[in-house]
Amino acid sequence: MRKSWKKGLAVLTTAAMTTAALAGCGGGNSSTTAAPESTTAASGETTTAAAGEETTAGGEASEATYPLADGGTLTYWLQLNPNVSANYTNLGDTELGKQWQKETGVTLEFQHPAAGQVKEQFNLLVADGNLPDIMEYQWVKDYPGGPEKAIRDGVIISLNDVIDQYCPNLKAYLAEHPEVDKKIKTDDGNYFAFPFIRGEEKLRVTVGAFIRSDWLEELGLEVPTTIDEWHTVLTAFKDEKGAEAPFCFDWDNFKKNNIVMYGHNAMYDYYIDDDGKVQYGPVQDNFKDYLATMNQWYSEGLIDKDIATLNGDQVTSKMTTDKAGASIGWAASRMQVFITTAQTTNPDYMLVPTPVPTLEKGATPEYGFIEDSFPDVGAAITTSCKDVELAARLLDYGYSEAGHNMFNFGEEGVSYEMKDDVPTYTDAVLNNADGWPLAQSLAKYVRANYNGPFVQDGNYIEQYLQLPTVKECPTVWLAPGAEKHTMPNVTPLQDESKELATITNEIGTYVDEMVLKFIFGTESLDKWDEYVQTIQNMNLERALEIENSALERYNAR
């Protein structure tokens, strides 16, 4: 294999071992399961695993030669990513879609739900029972009861025997990465989908704060690293630079990834405490302290007064016209775009990423944003599929060296070239003749900038983040303690799933409403205890019981 693919494997192996150590999940050991009830084989037969035994049969999966000589046709249902739909109505019309079919020898008939109607159209298909051969979906979060329920409902098949027989590439990858292997199983030990995997840690830290470094230099200020320093800087932006919204971001996107919240060691949702137990962030005292800070900054005019209604375009406008000096967002589609846009009229304009702040100078951030290496996106084979082997061979291609390069970099000689043994995007991508934004240009040739059945390569992000200051984002934004506090993709039991969703939705709606009231000052923090009691009365204790049980089962996989 080429060094780029080997390097990704080695880095993720190290990251997975670190993750396991932090989470206390016994990383480095092969994943086993305690007496699952049954697993459904590709043939439709049922096999049972004894306690402590692997749920795959072992042995070598048979190799395939691509393109597959016999070929065939498969129907493939997935949401069309906005970077694709901006220029295409079907993934099969992209260069990536054509190349995928050419390299595998499989004809793919793509089916795409209408934008904004993914769940609705998924439910209609499931109710009808006449399913596409392959469906990409968030099986843990969005299927009621999770992927094990989807298997038991007869929607998708267990992949244990399928991987064992037909998927040498995925099987080898999972053997080298036991922590990833653990993530793509149900509590009963069933593999349920061909996963999208973020192959390196830097691919998991994509959101953070950034600030006008040209203003900092002009004012003689340093990049803020504490909550108090942030207050000083934002006040200077307001008083000295005339910023009408010193700190500006769209609330719906980043209310759960707010650096001010992380700076107070607070979380907006379920999280894992220092003892390894699930807690609910919005009822903790640290969350109250965070709200007090936000209320103070809002009353002093340091936060955009329209925070509750701002959209991305409005934030872009304010951040590129001297109306705002700091924001939260994605490295490429926000920070990088702000810089390139603003510099067309102000060449001195510059942004730098800021670390998660702390309350004490020199302290290490305990909380922060980090995505799961398996962000619950997977391609499952449905029970309607008549040729399971063909579907498995198609999907396993994504975990081969050739498939890895195809999904991440496209076609050699067209969208990338090998330079110093590293796949490097060509001008066809970086300076496309159509004048498309880079994200859309990439989506013509690859799926690296969204997801799919493959392992995302760190070399992609190195090139997607083009400006030196933006390339620093993953390193600057990473909070060392974030991993151990972040909930993995746990699955409640089938009969608990609906109950948990009902409780969480009710509590979440109330919290969203009250948090803004506390920030705006329309509700006094003197009513904090009343607010907490209201949440407790919404069966929070039961929700935590379900979440903790699910976490225990996850840790025992």
Coordinates of C-alpha atoms in Angstrom, one line a residue:
M1 CA 0.0 0.0 0.0
R2 CA 1.1 3.6 -0.5
K3 CA 2.4 5.5 2.4
S4 CA -0.6 7.8 2.6
W5 CA -3.0 4.9 3.3
K6 CA -0.6 3.2 5.7
K7 CA 0.0 6.4 7.5
G8 CA -3.8 6.8 8.0
L9 CA -4.1 3.4 9.5
A10 CA -1.2 3.9 11.8
V11 CA -2.4 7.2 13.1
L12 CA -5.9 5.9 13.7
T13 CA -4.6 2.9 15.5
T14 CA -2.7 5.2 17.9
A15 CA -5.8 7.5 18.2
A16 CA -8.1 4.5 18.9
M17 CA -5.8 3.2 21.6
T18 CA -5.7 6.7 23.2
T19 CA -9.5 7.0 22.9
A20 CA -9.9 3.7 24.7
A21 CA -7.5 4.7 27.5
L22 CA -9.4 7.9 28.0
A23 CA -12.8 6.4 27.9
G24 CA -11.9 3.4 30.1
C25 CA -13.1 1.0 27.4
G26 CA -10.2 -1.4 27.5
G27 CA -8.8 -0.5 24.1
G28 CA -6.4 -2.8 22.4
N29 CA -8.4 -5.9 23.1
S30 CA -10.5 -7.7 20.4
S31 CA -14.2 -6.8 20.7
T32 CA -16.2 -9.7 22.2
T33 CA -19.9 -10.0 23.1
A34 CA -21.7 -11.5 26.0
A35 CA -24.1 -14.1 24.7
P36 CA -25.9 -12.3 21.9
E37 CA -29.3 -13.8 21.1
S38 CA -28.6 -14.4 17.4
T39 CA -27.1 -13.0 14.3
T40 CA -28.7 -13.2 10.9
A41 CA -26.4 -14.5 8.1
A42 CA -26.5 -13.3 4.5
S43 CA -28.2 -16.5 3.5
G44 CA -31.1 -15.8 5.9
E45 CA -30.0 -18.5 8.3
T46 CA -29.5 -17.8 12.0
T47 CA -26.4 -18.5 14.0
T48 CA -25.8 -18.1 17.7
A49 CA -22.6 -17.0 19.4
A50 CA -21.5 -18.5 22.7
A51 CA -20.6 -16.1 25.5
G52 CA -17.2 -14.5 25.0
E53 CA -16.8 -15.8 21.4
E54 CA -16.4 -13.6 18.4
T55 CA -19.6 -13.2 16.4
T56 CA -17.8 -13.8 13.0
A57 CA -16.8 -17.2 12.0
G58 CA -13.1 -16.4 11.5
G59 CA -10.9 -17.5 8.7
E60 CA -10.0 -15.6 5.5
A61 CA -12.6 -13.6 3.5
S62 CA -12.3 -14.4 -0.1
E63 CA -10.6 -11.8 -2.3
A64 CA -12.2 -10.1 -5.3
T65 CA -10.7 -8.7 -8.5
Y66 CA -12.0 -5.3 -9.5
P67 CA -13.7 -4.5 -11.7
L68 CA -15.9 -7.5 -10.9
A69 CA -16.1 -9.7 -14.0
D70 CA -19.7 -10.6 -13.7
G71 CA -20.8 -7.1 -12.6
G72 CA -24.5 -6.5 -11.9
T73 CA -26.9 -3.7 -11.0
L74 CA -27.8 -2.4 -7.5
T75 CA -30.1 0.3 -6.3
Y76 CA -28.5 2.7 -3.8
W77 CA -30.5 5.1 -1.6
L78 CA -28.7 8.1 0.1
Q79 CA -29.1 11.7 0.8
L80 CA -27.5 13.9 -1.9
N81 CA -25.0 16.2 -0.1
P82 CA -25.7 19.9 -0.7
N83 CA -22.2 20.3 -2.2
V84 CA -23.3 17.8 -4.9
S85 CA -26.9 19.0 -5.3
A86 CA -25.7 22.5 -6.0
N87 CA -24.7 21.2 -9.5
Y88 CA -26.1 17.7 -9.9
T89 CA -29.4 16.0 -9.4
N90 CA -27.9 12.5 -9.1
L91 CA -24.6 11.2 -7.7
G92 CA -24.3 9.0 -10.7
D93 CA -23.7 12.1 -12.9
T94 CA -20.7 13.2 -10.9
E95 CA -17.2 12.1 -11.9
L96 CA -17.0 10.2 -8.6
G97 CA -20.3 8.3 -9.4
K98 CA -19.0 7.3 -12.8
Q99 CA -15.6 6.2 -11.5
W100 CA -17.1 4.2 -8.7
Q101 CA -19.1 2.2 -11.2
K102 CA -16.2 1.8 -13.6
E103 CA -13.7 0.7 -11.0
T104 CA -16.1 -1.8 -9.3
G105 CA -17.9 -3.1 -12.5
V106 CA -21.2 -2.5 -10.8
T107 CA -24.0 -0.4 -12.2
L108 CA -25.5 1.8 -9.6
E109 CA -29.0 3.3 -9.7
F110 CA -28.9 6.0 -7.2
Q111 CA -32.0 7.2 -5.4
H112 CA -32.1 10.4 -3.5
P113 CA -34.8 11.7 -1.1
A114 CA -35.9 15.2 -1.5
A115 CA -33.9 17.8 0.5
G116 CA -35.3 18.1 4.0
Q117 CA -37.4 15.0 3.7
V118 CA -34.9 12.3 4.4
K119 CA -36.6 10.8 7.5
E120 CA -40.1 11.0 6.0
Q121 CA -39.1 9.3 2.7
F122 CA -37.1 6.7 4.6
N123 CA -40.1 5.9 6.7
L124 CA -42.3 5.6 3.6
L125 CA -39.8 3.1 2.0
V126 CA -39.7 1.0 5.2
A127 CA -43.5 1.0 5.5
D128 CA -43.8 -0.1 1.8
G129 CA -41.3 -2.9 2.3
N130 CA -39.9 -2.7 -1.2
L131 CA -36.5 -1.4 -0.3
P132 CA -33.4 -0.4 -2.4
D133 CA -30.5 -2.9 -2.2
I134 CA -28.4 -0.5 -0.1
M135 CA -29.4 2.4 2.1
E136 CA -27.1 5.0 3.8
Y137 CA -28.6 6.3 7.0
Q138 CA -27.9 7.3 10.6
W139 CA -28.9 3.9 12.0
V140 CA -28.1 4.6 15.6
K141 CA -29.6 8.0 16.0
D142 CA -32.5 8.0 13.5
Y143 CA -33.9 4.5 13.4
P144 CA -36.3 4.0 16.4
G145 CA -34.7 1.4 18.6
G146 CA -31.4 1.6 16.7
P147 CA -29.7 -0.7 14.2
E148 CA -30.5 -3.9 16.2
K149 CA -34.2 -3.1 15.9
A150 CA -33.7 -2.4 12.2
I151 CA -32.3 -5.9 11.8
R152 CA -35.1 -7.5 13.9
D153 CA -37.7 -5.5 12.0
G154 CA -36.4 -7.1 8.8
V155 CA -35.2 -3.8 7.2
I156 CA -31.5 -4.5 7.1
I157 CA -29.4 -7.7 7.5
S158 CA -26.7 -8.5 10.0
L159 CA -23.3 -8.3 8.3
N160 CA -21.3 -10.6 10.5
D161 CA -21.2 -13.5 8.0
V162 CA -21.2 -11.1 5.0
I163 CA -18.0 -9.4 6.2
D164 CA -16.5 -12.7 7.1
Q165 CA -17.0 -14.2 3.7
Y166 CA -16.9 -11.3 1.2
C167 CA -15.2 -8.3 2.7
P168 CA -11.4 -8.8 3.2
N169 CA -10.6 -5.1 3.1
L170 CA -13.1 -4.0 5.8
K171 CA -12.3 -7.2 7.9
A172 CA -8.6 -6.4 7.9
Y173 CA -9.3 -2.8 8.8
L174 CA -11.5 -3.7 11.7
A175 CA -9.0 -6.3 13.0
E176 CA -6.3 -3.5 13.1
H177 CA -8.7 -1.0 14.8
P178 CA -10.6 -2.7 17.6
E179 CA -12.0 0.5 18.9
V180 CA -13.6 1.3 15.5
D181 CA -14.8 -2.3 15.4
K182 CA -16.6 -1.8 18.7
K183 CA -18.4 1.3 17.4
I184 CA -20.0 -0.4 14.4
K185 CA -21.6 -3.3 16.3
T186 CA -24.8 -3.4 18.2
D187 CA -24.9 -4.4 21.8
D188 CA -25.8 -7.9 20.6
G189 CA -22.7 -8.0 18.5
N190 CA -24.2 -7.5 15.1
Y191 CA -22.4 -5.5 12.4
F192 CA -25.1 -3.4 10.7
A193 CA -23.5 -1.1 8.1
F194 CA -20.3 -0.3 6.1
P195 CA -19.1 2.7 8.1
F196 CA -17.8 6.2 7.3
I197 CA -14.7 6.5 9.5
R198 CA -12.7 9.7 10.3
G199 CA -9.2 8.2 9.9
E200 CA -7.2 10.8 11.9
E201 CA -7.8 12.9 15.0
K202 CA -7.5 16.2 13.1
L203 CA -10.5 15.1 11.0
R204 CA -12.6 15.1 14.1
V205 CA -12.0 18.6 15.3
T206 CA -13.8 20.8 12.7
V207 CA -15.5 23.5 14.7
G208 CA -14.1 26.2 16.9
A209 CA -13.7 29.9 17.5
F210 CA -11.6 32.4 15.5
I211 CA -10.8 36.1 16.0
R212 CA -9.6 39.1 14.1
S213 CA -5.8 38.9 14.6
D214 CA -5.3 42.2 12.7
W215 CA -7.4 44.0 15.3
L216 CA -5.6 42.3 18.1
E217 CA -2.3 43.5 16.8
E218 CA -3.6 47.0 16.3
L219 CA -4.9 47.1 19.9
G220 CA -1.8 45.4 21.4
L221 CA -3.8 42.4 22.6
E222 CA -3.0 38.7 22.6
V223 CA -5.2 35.9 21.5
P224 CA -7.5 35.2 24.5
T225 CA -7.0 32.0 26.4
T226 CA -9.2 32.6 29.4
I227 CA -12.8 33.8 29.9
D228 CA -11.6 37.0 31.4
E229 CA -9.3 37.7 28.5
W230 CA -12.1 37.1 26.1
H231 CA -14.1 39.8 28.0
T232 CA -11.2 42.2 27.7
V233 CA -10.8 41.6 24.0
L234 CA -14.5 41.8 23.1
T235 CA -14.8 45.0 25.1
A236 CA -11.9 46.5 23.2
F237 CA -13.5 45.5 19.9
K238 CA -16.7 47.2 20.9
D239 CA -15.1 50.4 22.3
E240 CA -12.0 50.8 20.2
K241 CA -13.1 49.3 16.8
G242 CA -16.7 50.2 16.9
A243 CA -17.9 46.6 16.4
E244 CA -21.7 46.5 16.7
A245 CA -21.5 42.7 17.4
P246 CA -18.0 41.9 18.7
F247 CA -18.9 38.2 19.1
C248 CA -21.2 36.9 16.4
F249 CA -22.4 33.4 15.4
D250 CA -25.6 31.6 14.5
W251 CA -27.1 30.1 17.6
D252 CA -28.8 27.1 16.1
N253 CA -25.6 25.7 14.7
F254 CA -23.3 26.4 17.6
K255 CA -25.3 26.6 20.8
K256 CA -24.0 23.1 21.7
N257 CA -20.4 23.9 20.6
N258 CA -19.9 27.2 22.3
I259 CA -16.4 27.9 23.6
V260 CA -17.7 30.1 26.4
M261 CA -19.7 27.0 27.6
Y262 CA -16.6 24.8 27.3
G263 CA -14.6 27.4 29.1
H264 CA -16.9 26.9 32.1
N265 CA -16.5 23.1 31.9
A266 CA -20.1 22.8 30.9
M267 CA -22.0 20.9 28.3
Y268 CA -25.3 21.4 26.5
D269 CA -26.4 17.7 26.4
Y270 CA -25.6 14.4 27.9
Y271 CA -22.0 13.9 28.7
I272 CA -19.6 11.6 30.7
D273 CA -18.3 12.9 34.0
D274 CA -15.0 12.2 35.6
D275 CA -16.4 9.0 37.1
G276 CA -17.5 7.6 33.8
K277 CA -21.2 8.2 34.4
V278 CA -23.6 10.0 32.1
Q279 CA -24.9 13.3 33.3
Y280 CA -27.0 16.1 31.8
G281 CA -25.1 19.3 31.3
P282 CA -27.9 22.0 31.4
V283 CA -28.7 21.2 35.1
Q284 CA -25.2 21.4 36.4
D285 CA -23.9 24.4 38.4
N286 CA -21.1 25.0 35.8
F287 CA -23.9 25.5 33.2
K288 CA -25.4 28.2 35.4
D289 CA -22.0 30.0 35.6
Y290 CA -21.8 29.8 31.8
L291 CA -25.3 31.4 31.4
A292 CA -24.3 34.1 33.9
T293 CA -21.3 35.0 31.7
M294 CA -23.3 35.0 28.5
N295 CA -26.0 37.2 30.2
Q296 CA -23.3 39.7 31.2
W297 CA -21.7 39.8 27.8
Y298 CA -25.1 40.2 26.1
S299 CA -26.1 43.0 28.4
E300 CA -22.8 44.8 27.7
G301 CA -23.3 44.5 24.0
L302 CA -20.4 42.0 23.4
I303 CA -22.6 39.4 21.8
D304 CA -24.7 40.0 18.7
K305 CA -28.1 41.2 19.9
D306 CA -29.8 39.1 17.1
I307 CA -28.0 35.9 18.2
A308 CA -31.3 33.9 18.3
T309 CA -32.2 34.6 14.7
L310 CA -28.9 35.0 12.8
N311 CA -28.3 32.8 9.8
G312 CA -24.9 31.9 8.2
D313 CA -25.1 34.5 5.5
Q314 CA -25.8 37.3 8.1
V315 CA -22.8 36.1 10.2
T316 CA -20.6 36.2 7.0
S317 CA -21.7 39.7 6.3
K318 CA -20.9 41.0 9.7
M319 CA -17.6 39.2 10.0
T320 CA -16.4 40.5 6.7
T321 CA -17.5 44.1 7.0
D322 CA -15.9 45.1 10.4
K323 CA -19.2 44.7 12.3
A324 CA -18.0 41.7 14.2
G325 CA -14.5 40.5 15.3
A326 CA -14.9 37.0 16.6
S327 CA -17.1 34.0 15.7
I328 CA -17.6 30.2 15.9
G329 CA -17.7 28.0 12.9
W330 CA -16.1 25.5 10.6
A331 CA -12.5 25.9 9.5
A332 CA -13.1 25.8 5.8
S333 CA -16.6 26.9 5.1
R334 CA -16.6 29.7 7.6
M335 CA -13.1 30.9 8.7
Q336 CA -11.4 30.3 5.4
V337 CA -14.3 31.9 3.4
F338 CA -14.4 34.9 5.7
I339 CA -10.7 35.6 5.1
T340 CA -10.8 35.2 1.4
T341 CA -14.0 37.3 1.1
A342 CA -12.8 40.1 3.3
Q343 CA -9.3 40.4 1.8
T344 CA -10.8 41.4 -1.5
T345 CA -11.4 44.8 0.0
N346 CA -9.1 44.7 3.0
P347 CA -5.8 42.9 2.4
D348 CA -4.8 43.3 6.1
Y349 CA -7.9 41.3 7.3
M350 CA -6.8 38.1 9.1
L351 CA -8.3 35.6 11.4
V352 CA -6.6 33.1 13.7
P353 CA -8.1 30.1 15.6
T354 CA -8.5 30.5 19.3
P355 CA -8.1 27.6 21.9
V356 CA -10.9 26.6 24.2
P357 CA -10.6 29.1 27.0
T358 CA -10.3 28.2 30.7
L359 CA -11.2 30.0 33.9
E360 CA -7.6 30.0 35.2
K361 CA -4.6 31.1 33.1
G362 CA -2.5 28.1 32.0
A363 CA -5.2 25.5 32.8
T364 CA -5.9 22.7 30.4
P365 CA -9.3 22.7 28.7
E366 CA -11.4 19.8 29.9
Y367 CA -14.3 20.1 27.6
G368 CA -14.5 20.8 23.9
F369 CA -15.8 19.8 20.5
I370 CA -14.7 16.5 19.0
E371 CA -16.6 14.3 16.6
D372 CA -16.8 10.5 16.9
S373 CA -14.5 8.6 14.6
F374 CA -17.7 6.9 13.5
P375 CA -20.3 9.7 13.2
D376 CA -23.2 7.2 12.7
V377 CA -23.3 7.2 8.9
G378 CA -23.3 3.8 7.3
A379 CA -24.4 1.9 4.2
A380 CA -26.5 -1.0 5.1
I381 CA -27.7 -3.9 2.9
T382 CA -31.4 -4.3 3.1
T383 CA -33.5 -7.5 3.2
S384 CA -34.7 -6.7 -0.3
C385 CA -31.3 -7.1 -1.8
K386 CA -31.2 -10.2 -4.1
D387 CA -27.4 -10.3 -4.5
V388 CA -25.9 -9.7 -1.1
E389 CA -22.4 -10.8 -2.3
L390 CA -22.4 -8.2 -5.0
A391 CA -23.5 -5.4 -2.6
A392 CA -20.8 -6.5 -0.1
R393 CA -18.1 -6.6 -2.8
L394 CA -19.1 -3.1 -4.0
L395 CA -19.0 -1.6 -0.5
D396 CA -15.9 -3.4 0.6
Y397 CA -14.0 -1.7 -2.3
G398 CA -14.1 1.5 -0.3
Y399 CA -11.7 0.0 2.3
S400 CA -9.2 -1.2 -0.3
E401 CA -6.2 1.0 -1.2
A402 CA -7.7 1.8 -4.6
G403 CA -11.2 2.6 -3.2
H404 CA -9.6 4.7 -0.4
N405 CA -7.9 6.8 -2.9
M406 CA -11.0 7.0 -5.2
F407 CA -13.3 8.3 -2.4
N408 CA -10.7 10.7 -0.9
F409 CA -8.9 11.9 -4.0
G410 CA -10.8 10.8 -7.1
E411 CA -9.0 9.7 -10.3
E412 CA -5.3 9.7 -10.5
G413 CA -4.1 11.9 -13.4
V414 CA -7.4 13.9 -13.3
S415 CA -8.3 15.1 -9.9
Y416 CA -5.0 14.1 -8.1
E417 CA -1.4 13.3 -8.7
M418 CA 1.1 11.5 -6.5
K419 CA 3.8 13.9 -5.3
D420 CA 6.4 12.6 -2.8
D421 CA 4.1 9.6 -2.3
V422 CA 1.2 11.8 -1.2
P423 CA -2.1 12.1 -3.3
T424 CA -2.2 15.8 -4.2
Y425 CA -5.3 17.5 -5.8
T426 CA -4.8 19.0 -9.2
D427 CA -6.0 22.3 -10.6
A428 CA -9.1 20.5 -11.8
V429 CA -10.2 20.5 -8.2
L430 CA -8.3 23.5 -6.7
N431 CA -8.9 25.9 -9.5
N432 CA -11.8 24.4 -11.3
A433 CA -12.8 25.9 -14.7
D434 CA -16.5 26.2 -13.6
G435 CA -15.6 28.7 -10.9
W436 CA -17.3 26.6 -8.2
P437 CA -16.5 26.9 -4.5
L438 CA -13.8 24.4 -3.4
A439 CA -16.4 22.3 -1.5
Q440 CA -18.5 21.9 -4.6
S441 CA -15.4 21.2 -6.8
L442 CA -14.3 18.5 -4.5
A443 CA -17.8 16.9 -4.4
K444 CA -17.6 16.5 -8.2
Y445 CA -14.7 14.0 -7.8
V446 CA -14.7 12.7 -4.2
R447 CA -16.8 12.1 -1.0
A448 CA -14.0 13.1 1.3
N449 CA -15.7 16.4 2.2
Y450 CA -18.8 14.7 3.4
N451 CA -19.1 10.9 4.1
G452 CA -19.6 7.5 2.6
P453 CA -18.5 3.8 3.0
F454 CA -14.7 4.5 3.4
V455 CA -12.0 5.8 5.7
Q456 CA -11.5 9.6 5.4
D457 CA -7.9 10.5 4.8
G458 CA -6.0 13.3 6.7
N459 CA -4.3 14.4 3.5
Y460 CA -7.7 15.6 2.3
I461 CA -8.1 18.1 5.1
E462 CA -4.5 19.3 4.7
Q463 CA -5.4 20.4 1.2
Y464 CA -9.0 21.5 1.9
L465 CA -7.7 23.9 4.6
Q466 CA -5.6 26.0 2.2
L467 CA -4.6 29.0 4.2
P468 CA -1.7 28.5 6.8
T469 CA -3.8 30.1 9.6
V470 CA -6.7 27.7 8.8
K471 CA -4.5 24.7 8.7
E472 CA -3.8 25.4 12.4
C473 CA -7.4 25.0 13.4
P474 CA -7.5 21.2 14.3
T475 CA -4.5 21.5 16.6
V476 CA -5.5 24.8 18.2
W477 CA -9.1 23.8 18.8
L478 CA -8.5 20.3 20.3
A479 CA -9.3 20.2 24.0
P480 CA -7.2 17.4 25.5
G481 CA -10.1 16.3 27.8
A482 CA -12.8 16.4 25.2
E483 CA -12.8 12.8 24.2
K484 CA -13.4 11.3 27.7
H485 CA -16.4 13.6 28.2
T486 CA -18.1 13.0 24.9
M487 CA -20.9 10.4 24.6
P488 CA -20.3 7.7 22.0
N489 CA -23.0 6.3 19.8
V490 CA -24.7 4.2 22.4
T491 CA -28.0 2.4 21.7
P492 CA -30.9 2.2 24.2
L493 CA -32.8 -1.1 24.4
Q494 CA -35.6 -1.5 21.9
D495 CA -38.4 -0.8 24.5
E496 CA -36.5 2.1 26.0
S497 CA -35.7 4.0 22.8
K498 CA -39.0 5.7 22.3
E499 CA -39.3 6.5 26.0
L500 CA -35.8 8.1 26.0
A501 CA -36.6 10.1 22.8
T502 CA -39.8 11.4 24.3
I503 CA -38.1 12.5 27.5
T504 CA -35.1 14.0 25.8
N505 CA -37.2 15.9 23.2
E506 CA -39.4 17.4 25.9
I507 CA -36.5 18.5 28.1
G508 CA -34.5 19.8 25.1
T509 CA -37.3 22.0 24.0
Y510 CA -37.6 23.5 27.4
V511 CA -33.9 24.0 27.8
D512 CA -33.6 25.7 24.4
E513 CA -36.3 28.1 25.4
M514 CA -35.0 28.9 28.9
V515 CA -31.3 29.2 27.9
L516 CA -32.0 32.1 25.6
K517 CA -34.3 33.7 28.2
F518 CA -31.5 33.5 30.8
I519 CA -29.0 34.9 28.3
F520 CA -31.3 37.8 27.2
G521 CA -32.2 38.5 30.8
T522 CA -35.9 38.0 30.3
E523 CA -35.7 35.3 32.9
S524 CA -33.6 35.9 36.0
L525 CA -31.0 33.3 37.0
D526 CA -32.6 33.6 40.5
K527 CA -35.0 31.1 39.1
W528 CA -32.3 28.5 38.4
D529 CA -33.5 26.1 41.0
E530 CA -37.0 26.2 39.7
Y531 CA -35.7 25.6 36.2
V532 CA -33.7 22.6 37.4
Q533 CA -36.7 21.2 39.2
T534 CA -38.8 21.5 36.2
I535 CA -36.3 19.4 34.2
Q536 CA -36.2 16.8 37.0
N537 CA -39.9 16.6 36.9
M538 CA -39.7 15.7 33.2
N539 CA -38.2 12.4 34.1
L540 CA -34.6 13.3 33.7
E541 CA -33.6 10.6 36.2
R542 CA -35.2 7.9 34.0
A543 CA -33.4 9.3 30.9
L544 CA -30.1 9.2 32.8
E545 CA -30.8 5.6 33.9
I546 CA -31.4 4.6 30.2
E547 CA -28.3 6.4 29.0
N548 CA -26.0 4.9 31.7
S549 CA -27.3 1.4 31.0
A550 CA -26.6 2.0 27.3
L551 CA -23.1 3.2 28.0
E552 CA -22.4 0.2 30.2
R553 CA -23.4 -2.1 27.4
Y554 CA -21.3 -0.1 24.9
N555 CA -18.3 -0.4 27.1
A556 CA -18.8 -4.1 27.5
R557 CA -18.9 -4.8 23.7

